[in-house]
PDB file of C-alpha atoms in Angstrom:
ATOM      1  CA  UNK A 195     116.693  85.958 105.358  1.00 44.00           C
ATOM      2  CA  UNK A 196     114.944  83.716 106.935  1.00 48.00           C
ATOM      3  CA  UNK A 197     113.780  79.757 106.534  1.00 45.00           C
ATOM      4  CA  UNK A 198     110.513  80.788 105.018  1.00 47.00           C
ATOM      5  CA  UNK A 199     112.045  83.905 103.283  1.00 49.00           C
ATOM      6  CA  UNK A 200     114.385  81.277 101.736  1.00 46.00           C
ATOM      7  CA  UNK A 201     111.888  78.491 101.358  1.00 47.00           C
ATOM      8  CA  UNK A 202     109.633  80.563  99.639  1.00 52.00           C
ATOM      9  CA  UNK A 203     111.823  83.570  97.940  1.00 51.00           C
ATOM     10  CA  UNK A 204     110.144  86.383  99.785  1.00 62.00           C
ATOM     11  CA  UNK A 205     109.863  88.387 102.738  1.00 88.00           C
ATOM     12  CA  UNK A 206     109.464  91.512 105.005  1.00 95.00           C
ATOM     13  CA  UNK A 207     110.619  93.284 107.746  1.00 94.00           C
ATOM     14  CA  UNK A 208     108.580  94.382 110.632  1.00 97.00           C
ATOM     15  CA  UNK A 209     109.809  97.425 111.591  1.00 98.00           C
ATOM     16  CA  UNK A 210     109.133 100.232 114.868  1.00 98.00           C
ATOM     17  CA  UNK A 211     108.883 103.965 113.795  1.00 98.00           C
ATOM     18  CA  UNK A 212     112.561 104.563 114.762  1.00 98.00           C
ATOM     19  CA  UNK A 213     113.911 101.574 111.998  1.00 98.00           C
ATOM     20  CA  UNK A 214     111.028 103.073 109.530  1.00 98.00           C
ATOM     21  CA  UNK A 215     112.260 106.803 110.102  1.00 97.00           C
ATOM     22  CA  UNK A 216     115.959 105.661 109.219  1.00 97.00           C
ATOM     23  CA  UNK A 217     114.912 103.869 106.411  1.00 97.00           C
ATOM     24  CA  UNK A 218     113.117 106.384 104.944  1.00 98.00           C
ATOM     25  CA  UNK A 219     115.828 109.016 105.518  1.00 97.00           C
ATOM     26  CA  UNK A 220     117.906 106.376 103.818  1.00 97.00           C
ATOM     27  CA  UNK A 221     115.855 106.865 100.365  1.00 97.00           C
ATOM     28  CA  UNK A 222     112.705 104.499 101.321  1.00 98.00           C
ATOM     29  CA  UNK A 223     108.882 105.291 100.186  1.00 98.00           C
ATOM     30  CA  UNK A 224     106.282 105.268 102.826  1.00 98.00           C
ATOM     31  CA  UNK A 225     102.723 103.980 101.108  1.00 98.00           C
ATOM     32  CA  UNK A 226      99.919 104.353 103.204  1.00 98.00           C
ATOM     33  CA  UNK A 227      97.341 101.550 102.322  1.00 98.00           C
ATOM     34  CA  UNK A 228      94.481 102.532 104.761  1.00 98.00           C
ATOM     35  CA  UNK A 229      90.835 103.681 102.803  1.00 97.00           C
ATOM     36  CA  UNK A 230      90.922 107.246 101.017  1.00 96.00           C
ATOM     37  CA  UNK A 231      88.974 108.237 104.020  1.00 96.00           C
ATOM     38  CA  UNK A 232      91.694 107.408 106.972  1.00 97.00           C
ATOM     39  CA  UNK A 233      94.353 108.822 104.471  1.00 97.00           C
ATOM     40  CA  UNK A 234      92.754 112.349 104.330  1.00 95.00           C
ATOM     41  CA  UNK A 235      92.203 112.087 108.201  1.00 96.00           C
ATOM     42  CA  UNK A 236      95.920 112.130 109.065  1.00 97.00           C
ATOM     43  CA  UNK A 237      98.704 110.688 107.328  1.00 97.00           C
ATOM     44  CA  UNK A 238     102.646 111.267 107.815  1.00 97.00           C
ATOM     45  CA  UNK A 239     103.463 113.440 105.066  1.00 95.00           C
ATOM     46  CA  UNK A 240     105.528 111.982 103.003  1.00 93.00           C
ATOM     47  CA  UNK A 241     103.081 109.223 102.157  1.00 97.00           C
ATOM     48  CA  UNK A 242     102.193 107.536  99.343  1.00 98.00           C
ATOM     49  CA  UNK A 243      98.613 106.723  99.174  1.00 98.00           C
ATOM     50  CA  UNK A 244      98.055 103.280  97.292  1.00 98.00           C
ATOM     51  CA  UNK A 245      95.134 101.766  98.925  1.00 98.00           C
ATOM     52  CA  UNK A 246      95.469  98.290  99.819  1.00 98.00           C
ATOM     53  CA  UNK A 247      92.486  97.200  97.370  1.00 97.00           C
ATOM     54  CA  UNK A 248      94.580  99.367  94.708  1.00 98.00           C
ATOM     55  CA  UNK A 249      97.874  97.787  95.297  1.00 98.00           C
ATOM     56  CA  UNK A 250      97.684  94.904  92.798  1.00 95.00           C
ATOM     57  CA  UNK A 251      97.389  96.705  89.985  1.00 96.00           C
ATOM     58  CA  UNK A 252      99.213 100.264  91.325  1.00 97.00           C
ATOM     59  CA  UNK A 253     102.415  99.011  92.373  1.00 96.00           C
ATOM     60  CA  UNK A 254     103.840  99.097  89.493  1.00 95.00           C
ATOM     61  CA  UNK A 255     104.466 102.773  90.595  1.00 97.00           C
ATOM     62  CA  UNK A 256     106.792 101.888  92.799  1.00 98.00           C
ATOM     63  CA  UNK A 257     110.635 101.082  92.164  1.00 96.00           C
ATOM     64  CA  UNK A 258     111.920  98.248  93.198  1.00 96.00           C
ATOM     65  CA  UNK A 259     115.035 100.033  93.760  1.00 96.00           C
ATOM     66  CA  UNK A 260     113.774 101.465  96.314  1.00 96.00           C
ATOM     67  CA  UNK A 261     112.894 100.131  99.730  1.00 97.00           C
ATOM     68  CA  UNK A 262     108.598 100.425 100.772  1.00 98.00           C
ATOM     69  CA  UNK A 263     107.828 101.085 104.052  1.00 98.00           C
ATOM     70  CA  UNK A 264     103.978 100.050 104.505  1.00 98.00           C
ATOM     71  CA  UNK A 265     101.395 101.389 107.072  1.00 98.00           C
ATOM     72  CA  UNK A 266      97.925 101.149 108.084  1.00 98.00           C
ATOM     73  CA  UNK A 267      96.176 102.084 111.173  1.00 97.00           C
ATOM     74  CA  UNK A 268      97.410  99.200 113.412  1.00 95.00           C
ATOM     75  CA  UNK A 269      99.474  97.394 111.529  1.00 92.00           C
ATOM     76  CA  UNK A 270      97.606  94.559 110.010  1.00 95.00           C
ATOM     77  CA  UNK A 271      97.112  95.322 106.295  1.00 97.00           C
ATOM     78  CA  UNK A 272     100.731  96.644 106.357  1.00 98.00           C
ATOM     79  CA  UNK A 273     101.675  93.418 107.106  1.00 97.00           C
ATOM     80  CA  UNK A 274      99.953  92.318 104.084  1.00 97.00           C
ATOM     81  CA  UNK A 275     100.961  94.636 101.531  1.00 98.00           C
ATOM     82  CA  UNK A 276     104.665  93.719 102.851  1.00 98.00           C
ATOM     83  CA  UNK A 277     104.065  90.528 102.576  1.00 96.00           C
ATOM     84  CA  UNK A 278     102.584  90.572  98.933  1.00 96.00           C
ATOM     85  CA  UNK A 279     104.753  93.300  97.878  1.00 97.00           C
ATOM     86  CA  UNK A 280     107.939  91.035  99.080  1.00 96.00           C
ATOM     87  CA  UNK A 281     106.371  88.448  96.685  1.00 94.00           C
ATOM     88  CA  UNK A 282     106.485  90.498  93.653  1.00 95.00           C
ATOM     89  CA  UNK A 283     110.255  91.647  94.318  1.00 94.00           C
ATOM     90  CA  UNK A 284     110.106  94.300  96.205  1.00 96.00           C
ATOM     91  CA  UNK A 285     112.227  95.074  99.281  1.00 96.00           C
ATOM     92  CA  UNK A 286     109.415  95.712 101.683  1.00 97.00           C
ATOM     93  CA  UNK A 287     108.898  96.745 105.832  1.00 98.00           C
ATOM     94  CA  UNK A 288     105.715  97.015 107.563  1.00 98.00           C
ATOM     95  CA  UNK A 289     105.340  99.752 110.175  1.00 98.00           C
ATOM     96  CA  UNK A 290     104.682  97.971 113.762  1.00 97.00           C
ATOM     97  CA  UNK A 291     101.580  99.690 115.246  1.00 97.00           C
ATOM     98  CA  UNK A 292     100.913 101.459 112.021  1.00 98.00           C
ATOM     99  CA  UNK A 293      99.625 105.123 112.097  1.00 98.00           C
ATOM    100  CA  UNK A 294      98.771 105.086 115.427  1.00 97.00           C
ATOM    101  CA  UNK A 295     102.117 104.186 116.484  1.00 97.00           C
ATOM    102  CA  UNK A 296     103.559 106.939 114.132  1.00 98.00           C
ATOM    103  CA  UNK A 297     101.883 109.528 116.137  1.00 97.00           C
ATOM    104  CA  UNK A 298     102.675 108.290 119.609  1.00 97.00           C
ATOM    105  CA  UNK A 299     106.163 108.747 118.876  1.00 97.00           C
ATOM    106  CA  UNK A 300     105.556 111.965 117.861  1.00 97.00           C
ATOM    107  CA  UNK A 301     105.907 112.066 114.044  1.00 97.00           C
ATOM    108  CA  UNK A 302     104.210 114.441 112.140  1.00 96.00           C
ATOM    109  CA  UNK A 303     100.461 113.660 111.144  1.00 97.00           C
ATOM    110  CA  UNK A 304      98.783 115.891 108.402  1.00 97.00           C
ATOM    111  CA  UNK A 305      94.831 115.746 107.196  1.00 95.00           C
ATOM    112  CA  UNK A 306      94.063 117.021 103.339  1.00 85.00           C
ATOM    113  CA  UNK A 307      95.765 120.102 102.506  1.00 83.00           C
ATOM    114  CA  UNK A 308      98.327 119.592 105.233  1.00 85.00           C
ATOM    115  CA  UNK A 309      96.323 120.863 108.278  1.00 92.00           C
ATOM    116  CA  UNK A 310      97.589 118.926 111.259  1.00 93.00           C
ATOM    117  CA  UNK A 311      95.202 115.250 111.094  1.00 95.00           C
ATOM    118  CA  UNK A 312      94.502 112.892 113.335  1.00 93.00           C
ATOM    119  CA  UNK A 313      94.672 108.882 113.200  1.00 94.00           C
ATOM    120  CA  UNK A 314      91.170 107.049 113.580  1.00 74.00           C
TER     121      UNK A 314
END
């Protein structure tokens, strides 16, 4: 941990899609906190979909057992939801480059009803 992580009790990882895809072999939850909108578009598929508007009062859902892997589009409100979710006591990563990182290195990308989706 870190002097800040120390300082302040909390922090996160920032983590490329080959560190995300180990840890969530390893037991991890990917939540996707785009808008319900970029979700149905194309997400990986085993994503949770907690908005990041949603995710003060939903992450309660999550186990804190468990590590979170967070991702967005680009990377930014990952970041964020890391960050905050570190804060409440969870172990937390945000996914470098987001969605649109996922799909460049080839993971899988579903829409709604698990037709192949895109990342806008």
């Amino acid at each position: 941990m870190g002097f800040l992580g120390r300082l302040f009790g909390s922090t996160y990882e920032t983590v490329d899609v080959a560190r995300a895809r180990e840890l969530l072999d390893g037991g991890a939850v990917l939540v996707d906190v785009r808008t319900t909108q970029e979700y149905r578009a194309g997400h990986a598929p085993a994503a949770r979909h907690i908005p990041l508007d949603a995710l003060g009062t939903r992450q309660r859902e999550l186990s804190k057992d468990r590590p979170v892997v967070t991702v967005c589009r680009s990377g930014a409100r990952s970041a964020n939801a890391a960050r905050r979710l570190a804060t409440a006591g969870y172990q937390a990563a945000s996914l470098r480059g987001g969605m649109t990182a996922w799909q460049r290195a080839g993971e899988r990308v579903v829409a709604k009803n698990g037709r192949p989706g895109t990342v806008a």
